[in-house]
Amino acid sequence: MTFDRSIKIAPSILSADFANFGAEIRAIEAQGADWVHVDVMDGHFVPNLTFGPPAVKAFRPHVKTFMDVHLMISPVDQYIEAYAEAGADMITAHVEAGPHIHRTLQAIRAQGVKAGVVLNPGTPAEAVADVLDLCDMVLIMTVNPGFGGQKFIHSGVEKTRKIRAMIGDRPIHIQIDGGVTPETAPLVVAAGADVLVAGSAVFKGGSVDNPGGYGENIRAIREAAETARG
Ligand code: DX5
Ligand code: ZN
């Protein structure tokens, strides 16, 4: 994958039909998704439980685009190899998940996988300043992680602006996750984001039998975001 700052929409399959992941992934990709975002939760770092490595491995053959695996787990390091072997194209780990984010990012890259660092809404931009050269992406959470369908937290907009300035010319994506809609997407894109995760805003009103609904939702977010680019 060559680096560029075009807008990329990454639907979160946390909002998909859990009995039908293969068909859901094929449907969102056919309807224009650029990446597929997989939310891994451990019931400890966040108050919810989702996908272990075997589940992620089962998703892999259905993903033709780019599988972005968001690890909301603590500790992280001992699971990196398993999620890499499951087929993640990128693994993102939270700066709050342990004392050694630098080591964690090195371990992700050592697996030959792209690496991302994640900040919760309560964590300041400066927390990633010293690890940017180990990252292919910074993920700025605009909800407290754990659940889909929450309200966008606006302090993420100013944080995006700060991190975009810190990144400068380096080939590092800025991803936004939580409460992204056609209303909030332009705010973060104007501040410098290029990858937009959206769960409920993509899956609402659609289904594998009515995939056109997903397409309408993806296009609405993309068009709103691109307008903000001018
Ligand atoms: C939250 C997850 C998100 C979530 C986004 O813990 O990291 O990816 O699924 O869902 P929406 O877009 O509904 O806020
Ligand atoms: Zn996520």
PDB file of C-alpha atoms and ligand atoms in Angstrom:
ATOM      1  CA  MET A   1       0.000   0.000   0.000  1.00  0.00           C
ATOM      2  CA  THR A   2       1.509   3.327  -1.013  1.00  0.00           C
ATOM      3  CA  PHE A   3       0.995   6.217   1.355  1.00  0.00           C
ATOM      4  CA  ASP A   4      -1.444   8.994   0.537  1.00  0.00           C
ATOM      5  CA  ARG A   5      -3.743  11.329   2.415  1.00  0.00           C
ATOM      6  CA  SER A   6      -6.913  10.642   0.420  1.00  0.00           C
ATOM      7  CA  ILE A   7     -10.014  10.076   2.556  1.00  0.00           C
ATOM      8  CA  LYS A   8     -10.414   6.432   3.537  1.00  0.00           C
ATOM      9  CA  ILE A   9     -13.605   5.068   5.094  1.00  0.00           C
ATOM     10  CA  ALA A  10     -13.068   2.129   7.463  1.00  0.00           C
ATOM     11  CA  PRO A  11     -16.360   0.565   8.599  1.00  0.00           C
ATOM     12  CA  SER A  12     -16.149  -1.072  12.035  1.00  0.00           C
ATOM     13  CA  ILE A  13     -17.581  -4.586  11.928  1.00  0.00           C
ATOM     14  CA  LEU A  14     -18.524  -4.161  15.592  1.00  0.00           C
ATOM     15  CA  SER A  15     -21.808  -2.860  14.132  1.00  0.00           C
ATOM     16  CA  ALA A  16     -22.222  -5.804  11.686  1.00  0.00           C
ATOM     17  CA  ASP A  17     -24.449  -8.873  12.068  1.00  0.00           C
ATOM     18  CA  PHE A  18     -22.327 -11.119  14.313  1.00  0.00           C
ATOM     19  CA  ALA A  19     -23.840 -14.259  12.733  1.00  0.00           C
ATOM     20  CA  ASN A  20     -22.740 -13.257   9.237  1.00  0.00           C
ATOM     21  CA  PHE A  21     -19.297 -11.614   9.183  1.00  0.00           C
ATOM     22  CA  GLY A  22     -18.101 -12.978   5.839  1.00  0.00           C
ATOM     23  CA  ALA A  23     -21.101 -11.641   3.947  1.00  0.00           C
ATOM     24  CA  GLU A  24     -21.015  -8.359   5.892  1.00  0.00           C
ATOM     25  CA  ILE A  25     -17.355  -7.758   5.002  1.00  0.00           C
ATOM     26  CA  ARG A  26     -17.963  -8.569   1.329  1.00  0.00           C
ATOM     27  CA  ALA A  27     -20.988  -6.235   1.317  1.00  0.00           C
ATOM     28  CA  ILE A  28     -19.205  -3.195   2.787  1.00  0.00           C
ATOM     29  CA  GLU A  29     -16.262  -3.629   0.418  1.00  0.00           C
ATOM     30  CA  ALA A  30     -18.579  -3.954  -2.590  1.00  0.00           C
ATOM     31  CA  GLN A  31     -20.252  -0.748  -1.392  1.00  0.00           C
ATOM     32  CA  GLY A  32     -17.043   1.277  -1.286  1.00  0.00           C
ATOM     33  CA  ALA A  33     -15.282   0.661   2.039  1.00  0.00           C
ATOM     34  CA  ASP A  34     -11.552   1.386   1.750  1.00  0.00           C
ATOM     35  CA  TRP A  35     -10.448  -0.517   4.867  1.00  0.00           C
ATOM     36  CA  VAL A  36     -12.105  -2.957   7.301  1.00  0.00           C
ATOM     37  CA  HIS A  37     -11.745  -1.992  11.001  1.00  0.00           C
ATOM     38  CA  VAL A  38     -11.757  -4.828  13.553  1.00  0.00           C
ATOM     39  CA  ASP A  39     -12.321  -3.870  17.209  1.00  0.00           C
ATOM     40  CA  VAL A  40     -10.623  -6.276  19.623  1.00  0.00           C
ATOM     41  CA  MET A  41     -11.772  -5.903  23.253  1.00  0.00           C
ATOM     42  CA  ASP A  42     -10.685  -7.856  26.328  1.00  0.00           C
ATOM     43  CA  GLY A  43     -13.217  -7.068  29.083  1.00  0.00           C
ATOM     44  CA  HIS A  44     -10.351  -5.561  31.102  1.00  0.00           C
ATOM     45  CA  PHE A  45      -8.875  -2.564  29.261  1.00  0.00           C
ATOM     46  CA  VAL A  46     -12.413  -1.821  28.056  1.00  0.00           C
ATOM     47  CA  PRO A  47     -15.741  -3.050  29.481  1.00  0.00           C
ATOM     48  CA  ASN A  48     -16.655  -5.293  26.540  1.00  0.00           C
ATOM     49  CA  LEU A  49     -15.410  -8.494  24.879  1.00  0.00           C
ATOM     50  CA  THR A  50     -15.114  -9.217  21.174  1.00  0.00           C
ATOM     51  CA  PHE A  51     -12.674 -11.060  18.899  1.00  0.00           C
ATOM     52  CA  GLY A  52      -9.749 -13.377  19.618  1.00  0.00           C
ATOM     53  CA  PRO A  53      -7.143 -14.288  16.984  1.00  0.00           C
ATOM     54  CA  PRO A  54      -9.172 -17.232  15.557  1.00  0.00           C
ATOM     55  CA  ALA A  55     -12.093 -14.907  14.799  1.00  0.00           C
ATOM     56  CA  VAL A  56      -9.777 -12.410  13.084  1.00  0.00           C
ATOM     57  CA  LYS A  57      -8.222 -15.248  11.088  1.00  0.00           C
ATOM     58  CA  ALA A  58     -11.693 -16.274   9.929  1.00  0.00           C
ATOM     59  CA  PHE A  59     -12.400 -12.695   8.718  1.00  0.00           C
ATOM     60  CA  ARG A  60      -9.152 -12.501   6.750  1.00  0.00           C
ATOM     61  CA  PRO A  61     -10.089 -14.353   3.535  1.00  0.00           C
ATOM     62  CA  HIS A  62     -13.139 -12.121   3.128  1.00  0.00           C
ATOM     63  CA  VAL A  63     -11.126  -8.884   3.337  1.00  0.00           C
ATOM     64  CA  LYS A  64      -9.786  -7.838  -0.065  1.00  0.00           C
ATOM     65  CA  THR A  65      -8.864  -4.281   0.952  1.00  0.00           C
ATOM     66  CA  PHE A  66      -6.909  -3.647   4.184  1.00  0.00           C
ATOM     67  CA  MET A  67      -7.595  -5.134   7.617  1.00  0.00           C
ATOM     68  CA  ASP A  68      -6.962  -2.678  10.418  1.00  0.00           C
ATOM     69  CA  VAL A  69      -6.997  -4.381  13.857  1.00  0.00           C
ATOM     70  CA  HIS A  70      -7.628  -2.045  16.808  1.00  0.00           C
ATOM     71  CA  LEU A  71      -6.413  -3.749  19.983  1.00  0.00           C
ATOM     72  CA  MET A  72      -8.258  -2.511  23.072  1.00  0.00           C
ATOM     73  CA  ILE A  73      -6.453  -4.994  25.319  1.00  0.00           C
ATOM     74  CA  SER A  74      -3.989  -4.873  28.199  1.00  0.00           C
ATOM     75  CA  PRO A  75      -1.404  -6.291  28.296  1.00  0.00           C
ATOM     76  CA  VAL A  76      -0.787  -6.192  24.543  1.00  0.00           C
ATOM     77  CA  ASP A  77       2.669  -7.520  23.727  1.00  0.00           C
ATOM     78  CA  GLN A  78       2.062 -11.239  24.183  1.00  0.00           C
ATOM     79  CA  TYR A  79      -0.822 -11.196  21.681  1.00  0.00           C
ATOM     80  CA  ILE A  80       0.840  -9.254  18.852  1.00  0.00           C
ATOM     81  CA  GLU A  81       2.243 -12.309  17.103  1.00  0.00           C
ATOM     82  CA  ALA A  82      -1.128 -14.103  17.147  1.00  0.00           C
ATOM     83  CA  TYR A  83      -2.995 -11.137  15.619  1.00  0.00           C
ATOM     84  CA  ALA A  84      -0.243 -10.690  13.015  1.00  0.00           C
ATOM     85  CA  GLU A  85      -0.468 -14.382  12.106  1.00  0.00           C
ATOM     86  CA  ALA A  86      -4.250 -14.032  11.931  1.00  0.00           C
ATOM     87  CA  GLY A  87      -3.645 -11.687   9.004  1.00  0.00           C
ATOM     88  CA  ALA A  88      -3.801  -8.101  10.282  1.00  0.00           C
ATOM     89  CA  ASP A  89      -2.389  -5.559   7.812  1.00  0.00           C
ATOM     90  CA  MET A  90      -2.106  -2.981  10.595  1.00  0.00           C
ATOM     91  CA  ILE A  91      -2.234  -3.386  14.369  1.00  0.00           C
ATOM     92  CA  THR A  92      -2.983  -0.406  16.578  1.00  0.00           C
ATOM     93  CA  ALA A  93      -2.221  -0.382  20.321  1.00  0.00           C
ATOM     94  CA  HIS A  94      -3.252   2.111  23.011  1.00  0.00           C
ATOM     95  CA  VAL A  95      -0.690   4.346  24.669  1.00  0.00           C
ATOM     96  CA  GLU A  96      -2.671   3.799  27.919  1.00  0.00           C
ATOM     97  CA  ALA A  97      -2.495  -0.017  27.739  1.00  0.00           C
ATOM     98  CA  GLY A  98       0.893  -0.385  29.385  1.00  0.00           C
ATOM     99  CA  PRO A  99       4.149   1.313  30.400  1.00  0.00           C
ATOM    100  CA  HIS A 100       6.064   0.429  27.213  1.00  0.00           C
ATOM    101  CA  ILE A 101       4.290   1.684  24.092  1.00  0.00           C
ATOM    102  CA  HIS A 102       7.689   2.127  22.393  1.00  0.00           C
ATOM    103  CA  ARG A 103       8.457  -1.577  22.813  1.00  0.00           C
ATOM    104  CA  THR A 104       4.932  -2.519  21.700  1.00  0.00           C
ATOM    105  CA  LEU A 105       5.249  -0.551  18.443  1.00  0.00           C
ATOM    106  CA  GLN A 106       8.663  -2.102  17.767  1.00  0.00           C
ATOM    107  CA  ALA A 107       7.149  -5.553  18.345  1.00  0.00           C
ATOM    108  CA  ILE A 108       4.317  -4.860  15.880  1.00  0.00           C
ATOM    109  CA  ARG A 109       6.744  -3.725  13.172  1.00  0.00           C
ATOM    110  CA  ALA A 110       8.972  -6.731  13.874  1.00  0.00           C
ATOM    111  CA  GLN A 111       6.053  -8.882  12.717  1.00  0.00           C
ATOM    112  CA  GLY A 112       6.105  -7.143   9.334  1.00  0.00           C
ATOM    113  CA  VAL A 113       2.780  -5.453  10.064  1.00  0.00           C
ATOM    114  CA  LYS A 114       2.036  -1.715   9.951  1.00  0.00           C
ATOM    115  CA  ALA A 115       1.871  -0.136  13.408  1.00  0.00           C
ATOM    116  CA  GLY A 116      -0.481   2.443  14.875  1.00  0.00           C
ATOM    117  CA  VAL A 117      -0.673   4.177  18.242  1.00  0.00           C
ATOM    118  CA  VAL A 118      -4.038   5.054  19.817  1.00  0.00           C
ATOM    119  CA  LEU A 119      -4.999   7.821  22.267  1.00  0.00           C
ATOM    120  CA  ASN A 120      -8.123   7.790  24.419  1.00  0.00           C
ATOM    121  CA  PRO A 121     -10.132  11.024  24.696  1.00  0.00           C
ATOM    122  CA  GLY A 122      -8.496  11.813  28.056  1.00  0.00           C
ATOM    123  CA  THR A 123      -4.922  11.449  26.779  1.00  0.00           C
ATOM    124  CA  PRO A 124      -3.143  14.527  25.432  1.00  0.00           C
ATOM    125  CA  ALA A 125      -1.532  14.723  21.979  1.00  0.00           C
ATOM    126  CA  GLU A 126       1.935  15.022  23.533  1.00  0.00           C
ATOM    127  CA  ALA A 127       1.737  11.398  24.714  1.00  0.00           C
ATOM    128  CA  VAL A 128       2.686  10.182  21.213  1.00  0.00           C
ATOM    129  CA  ALA A 129       5.382  12.770  20.439  1.00  0.00           C
ATOM    130  CA  ASP A 130       8.321  10.441  21.049  1.00  0.00           C
ATOM    131  CA  VAL A 131       6.985   7.402  19.175  1.00  0.00           C
ATOM    132  CA  LEU A 132       5.840   8.949  15.884  1.00  0.00           C
ATOM    133  CA  ASP A 133       8.802   7.515  13.975  1.00  0.00           C
ATOM    134  CA  LEU A 134       7.661   4.017  14.975  1.00  0.00           C
ATOM    135  CA  CYS A 135       4.139   4.605  13.621  1.00  0.00           C
ATOM    136  CA  ASP A 136       2.316   4.329  10.323  1.00  0.00           C
ATOM    137  CA  MET A 137      -0.812   5.814  11.896  1.00  0.00           C
ATOM    138  CA  VAL A 138      -2.056   7.715  14.938  1.00  0.00           C
ATOM    139  CA  LEU A 139      -5.616   6.799  15.969  1.00  0.00           C
ATOM    140  CA  ILE A 140      -7.431   9.520  17.892  1.00  0.00           C
ATOM    141  CA  MET A 141     -10.439   8.166  19.815  1.00  0.00           C
ATOM    142  CA  THR A 142     -13.452  10.466  19.795  1.00  0.00           C
ATOM    143  CA  VAL A 143     -15.404   8.225  22.205  1.00  0.00           C
ATOM    144  CA  ASN A 144     -14.264   6.251  25.224  1.00  0.00           C
ATOM    145  CA  PRO A 145     -13.556   2.829  23.714  1.00  0.00           C
ATOM    146  CA  GLY A 146     -15.780  -0.157  24.408  1.00  0.00           C
ATOM    147  CA  PHE A 147     -18.990   0.336  22.473  1.00  0.00           C
ATOM    148  CA  GLY A 148     -20.320   1.505  19.142  1.00  0.00           C
ATOM    149  CA  GLY A 149     -23.034   4.130  18.832  1.00  0.00           C
ATOM    150  CA  GLN A 150     -21.663   6.697  21.302  1.00  0.00           C
ATOM    151  CA  LYS A 151     -21.632  10.461  20.930  1.00  0.00           C
ATOM    152  CA  PHE A 152     -18.615  12.180  19.330  1.00  0.00           C
ATOM    153  CA  ILE A 153     -16.339  13.939  21.860  1.00  0.00           C
ATOM    154  CA  HIS A 154     -15.321  17.270  20.318  1.00  0.00           C
ATOM    155  CA  SER A 155     -11.949  17.679  22.046  1.00  0.00           C
ATOM    156  CA  GLY A 156     -10.636  15.213  19.434  1.00  0.00           C
ATOM    157  CA  VAL A 157     -10.783  17.952  16.778  1.00  0.00           C
ATOM    158  CA  GLU A 158      -8.163  20.184  18.400  1.00  0.00           C
ATOM    159  CA  LYS A 159      -6.088  17.090  19.242  1.00  0.00           C
ATOM    160  CA  THR A 160      -6.163  16.127  15.551  1.00  0.00           C
ATOM    161  CA  ARG A 161      -4.875  19.589  14.601  1.00  0.00           C
ATOM    162  CA  LYS A 162      -2.003  19.283  17.082  1.00  0.00           C
ATOM    163  CA  ILE A 163      -1.006  15.801  15.945  1.00  0.00           C
ATOM    164  CA  ARG A 164      -1.216  16.783  12.278  1.00  0.00           C
ATOM    165  CA  ALA A 165       1.283  19.581  13.007  1.00  0.00           C
ATOM    166  CA  MET A 166       3.539  17.196  14.945  1.00  0.00           C
ATOM    167  CA  ILE A 167       3.560  14.745  12.007  1.00  0.00           C
ATOM    168  CA  GLY A 168       4.611  17.353   9.421  1.00  0.00           C
ATOM    169  CA  ASP A 169       5.812  15.667   6.216  1.00  0.00           C
ATOM    170  CA  ARG A 170       6.127  12.170   7.661  1.00  0.00           C
ATOM    171  CA  PRO A 171       4.024   9.421   6.008  1.00  0.00           C
ATOM    172  CA  ILE A 172       1.751   8.835   9.001  1.00  0.00           C
ATOM    173  CA  HIS A 173      -2.024   8.518   8.721  1.00  0.00           C
ATOM    174  CA  ILE A 174      -4.418  10.101  11.221  1.00  0.00           C
ATOM    175  CA  GLN A 175      -7.440   7.919  11.929  1.00  0.00           C
ATOM    176  CA  ILE A 176     -10.540   8.979  13.877  1.00  0.00           C
ATOM    177  CA  ASP A 177     -12.719   6.442  15.688  1.00  0.00           C
ATOM    178  CA  GLY A 178     -15.996   7.050  17.498  1.00  0.00           C
ATOM    179  CA  GLY A 179     -19.166   8.921  16.619  1.00  0.00           C
ATOM    180  CA  VAL A 180     -18.073   9.630  13.031  1.00  0.00           C
ATOM    181  CA  THR A 181     -21.064  10.735  10.908  1.00  0.00           C
ATOM    182  CA  PRO A 182     -21.545  13.047   7.887  1.00  0.00           C
ATOM    183  CA  GLU A 183     -21.870  15.852  10.490  1.00  0.00           C
ATOM    184  CA  THR A 184     -18.673  15.156  12.464  1.00  0.00           C
ATOM    185  CA  ALA A 185     -16.425  13.866   9.636  1.00  0.00           C
ATOM    186  CA  PRO A 186     -15.770  17.337   8.123  1.00  0.00           C
ATOM    187  CA  LEU A 187     -14.569  18.671  11.486  1.00  0.00           C
ATOM    188  CA  VAL A 188     -11.796  16.098  11.858  1.00  0.00           C
ATOM    189  CA  VAL A 189     -10.853  16.067   8.178  1.00  0.00           C
ATOM    190  CA  ALA A 190     -10.438  19.853   8.210  1.00  0.00           C
ATOM    191  CA  ALA A 191      -8.137  19.355  11.208  1.00  0.00           C
ATOM    192  CA  GLY A 192      -5.971  16.825   9.334  1.00  0.00           C
ATOM    193  CA  ALA A 193      -7.506  13.332   9.580  1.00  0.00           C
ATOM    194  CA  ASP A 194      -7.530  11.011   6.553  1.00  0.00           C
ATOM    195  CA  VAL A 195      -8.911   7.644   7.812  1.00  0.00           C
ATOM    196  CA  LEU A 196     -12.440   7.624   9.244  1.00  0.00           C
ATOM    197  CA  VAL A 197     -13.758   4.648  11.199  1.00  0.00           C
ATOM    198  CA  ALA A 198     -17.541   4.448  11.294  1.00  0.00           C
ATOM    199  CA  GLY A 199     -19.669   1.699  12.813  1.00  0.00           C
ATOM    200  CA  SER A 200     -23.271   2.681  13.386  1.00  0.00           C
ATOM    201  CA  ALA A 201     -23.202   5.413  10.711  1.00  0.00           C
ATOM    202  CA  VAL A 202     -22.294   2.813   8.034  1.00  0.00           C
ATOM    203  CA  PHE A 203     -24.415  -0.157   9.121  1.00  0.00           C
ATOM    204  CA  LYS A 204     -27.657   1.651  10.054  1.00  0.00           C
ATOM    205  CA  GLY A 205     -30.480   1.115   7.601  1.00  0.00           C
ATOM    206  CA  GLY A 206     -28.593  -1.500   5.544  1.00  0.00           C
ATOM    207  CA  SER A 207     -28.114  -5.288   5.601  1.00  0.00           C
ATOM    208  CA  VAL A 208     -26.477  -7.975   3.486  1.00  0.00           C
ATOM    209  CA  ASP A 209     -29.839  -8.254   1.705  1.00  0.00           C
ATOM    210  CA  ASN A 210     -30.030  -4.485   1.277  1.00  0.00           C
ATOM    211  CA  PRO A 211     -26.347  -3.538   0.866  1.00  0.00           C
ATOM    212  CA  GLY A 212     -27.228  -0.348  -1.000  1.00  0.00           C
ATOM    213  CA  GLY A 213     -27.943   1.196   2.394  1.00  0.00           C
ATOM    214  CA  TYR A 214     -24.295   0.671   3.350  1.00  0.00           C
ATOM    215  CA  GLY A 215     -23.215   2.303   0.103  1.00  0.00           C
ATOM    216  CA  GLU A 216     -25.387   5.360   0.699  1.00  0.00           C
ATOM    217  CA  ASN A 217     -23.998   5.730   4.205  1.00  0.00           C
ATOM    218  CA  ILE A 218     -20.369   5.348   3.079  1.00  0.00           C
ATOM    219  CA  ARG A 219     -20.861   7.883   0.276  1.00  0.00           C
ATOM    220  CA  ALA A 220     -22.532  10.372   2.629  1.00  0.00           C
ATOM    221  CA  ILE A 221     -19.563  10.278   5.021  1.00  0.00           C
ATOM    222  CA  ARG A 222     -17.025  10.446   2.174  1.00  0.00           C
ATOM    223  CA  GLU A 223     -18.756  13.364   0.437  1.00  0.00           C
ATOM    224  CA  ALA A 224     -19.053  15.348   3.667  1.00  0.00           C
ATOM    225  CA  ALA A 225     -15.396  14.654   4.450  1.00  0.00           C
ATOM    226  CA  GLU A 226     -14.171  15.612   0.973  1.00  0.00           C
ATOM    227  CA  THR A 227     -16.092  18.881   1.117  1.00  0.00           C
ATOM    228  CA  ALA A 228     -14.023  19.801   4.168  1.00  0.00           C
ATOM    229  CA  ARG A 229     -10.854  19.362   2.095  1.00  0.00           C
ATOM    230  CA  GLY A 230     -12.040  22.138  -0.216  1.00  0.00           C
TER     231      GLY A 230
HETATM  232  C1  DX5 B   1     -15.218   1.866  20.030  1.00  0.00           C
HETATM  233  C2  DX5 B   1     -14.659   1.252  18.774  1.00  0.00           C
HETATM  234  C3  DX5 B   1     -15.181   1.857  17.537  1.00  0.00           C
HETATM  235  C4  DX5 B   1     -16.676   1.757  17.373  1.00  0.00           C
HETATM  236  C5  DX5 B   1     -17.128   2.895  16.520  1.00  0.00           C
HETATM  237  O1  DX5 B   1     -14.667   1.252  21.115  1.00  0.00           O
HETATM  238  O2  DX5 B   1     -13.248   1.378  18.759  1.00  0.00           O
HETATM  239  O3  DX5 B   1     -14.494   1.380  16.390  1.00  0.00           O
HETATM  240  O4  DX5 B   1     -17.078   0.556  16.802  1.00  0.00           O
HETATM  241  O5  DX5 B   1     -18.522   2.868  16.462  1.00  0.00           O
HETATM  242  P1  DX5 B   1     -19.376   4.159  16.085  1.00  0.00           P
HETATM  243  O6  DX5 B   1     -18.933   4.578  14.723  1.00  0.00           O
HETATM  244  O7  DX5 B   1     -20.776   3.643  16.114  1.00  0.00           O
HETATM  245  O8  DX5 B   1     -19.081   5.200  17.125  1.00  0.00           O
HETATM  246 ZN    ZN B   2     -12.102   0.939  16.839  1.00  0.00          ZN
END
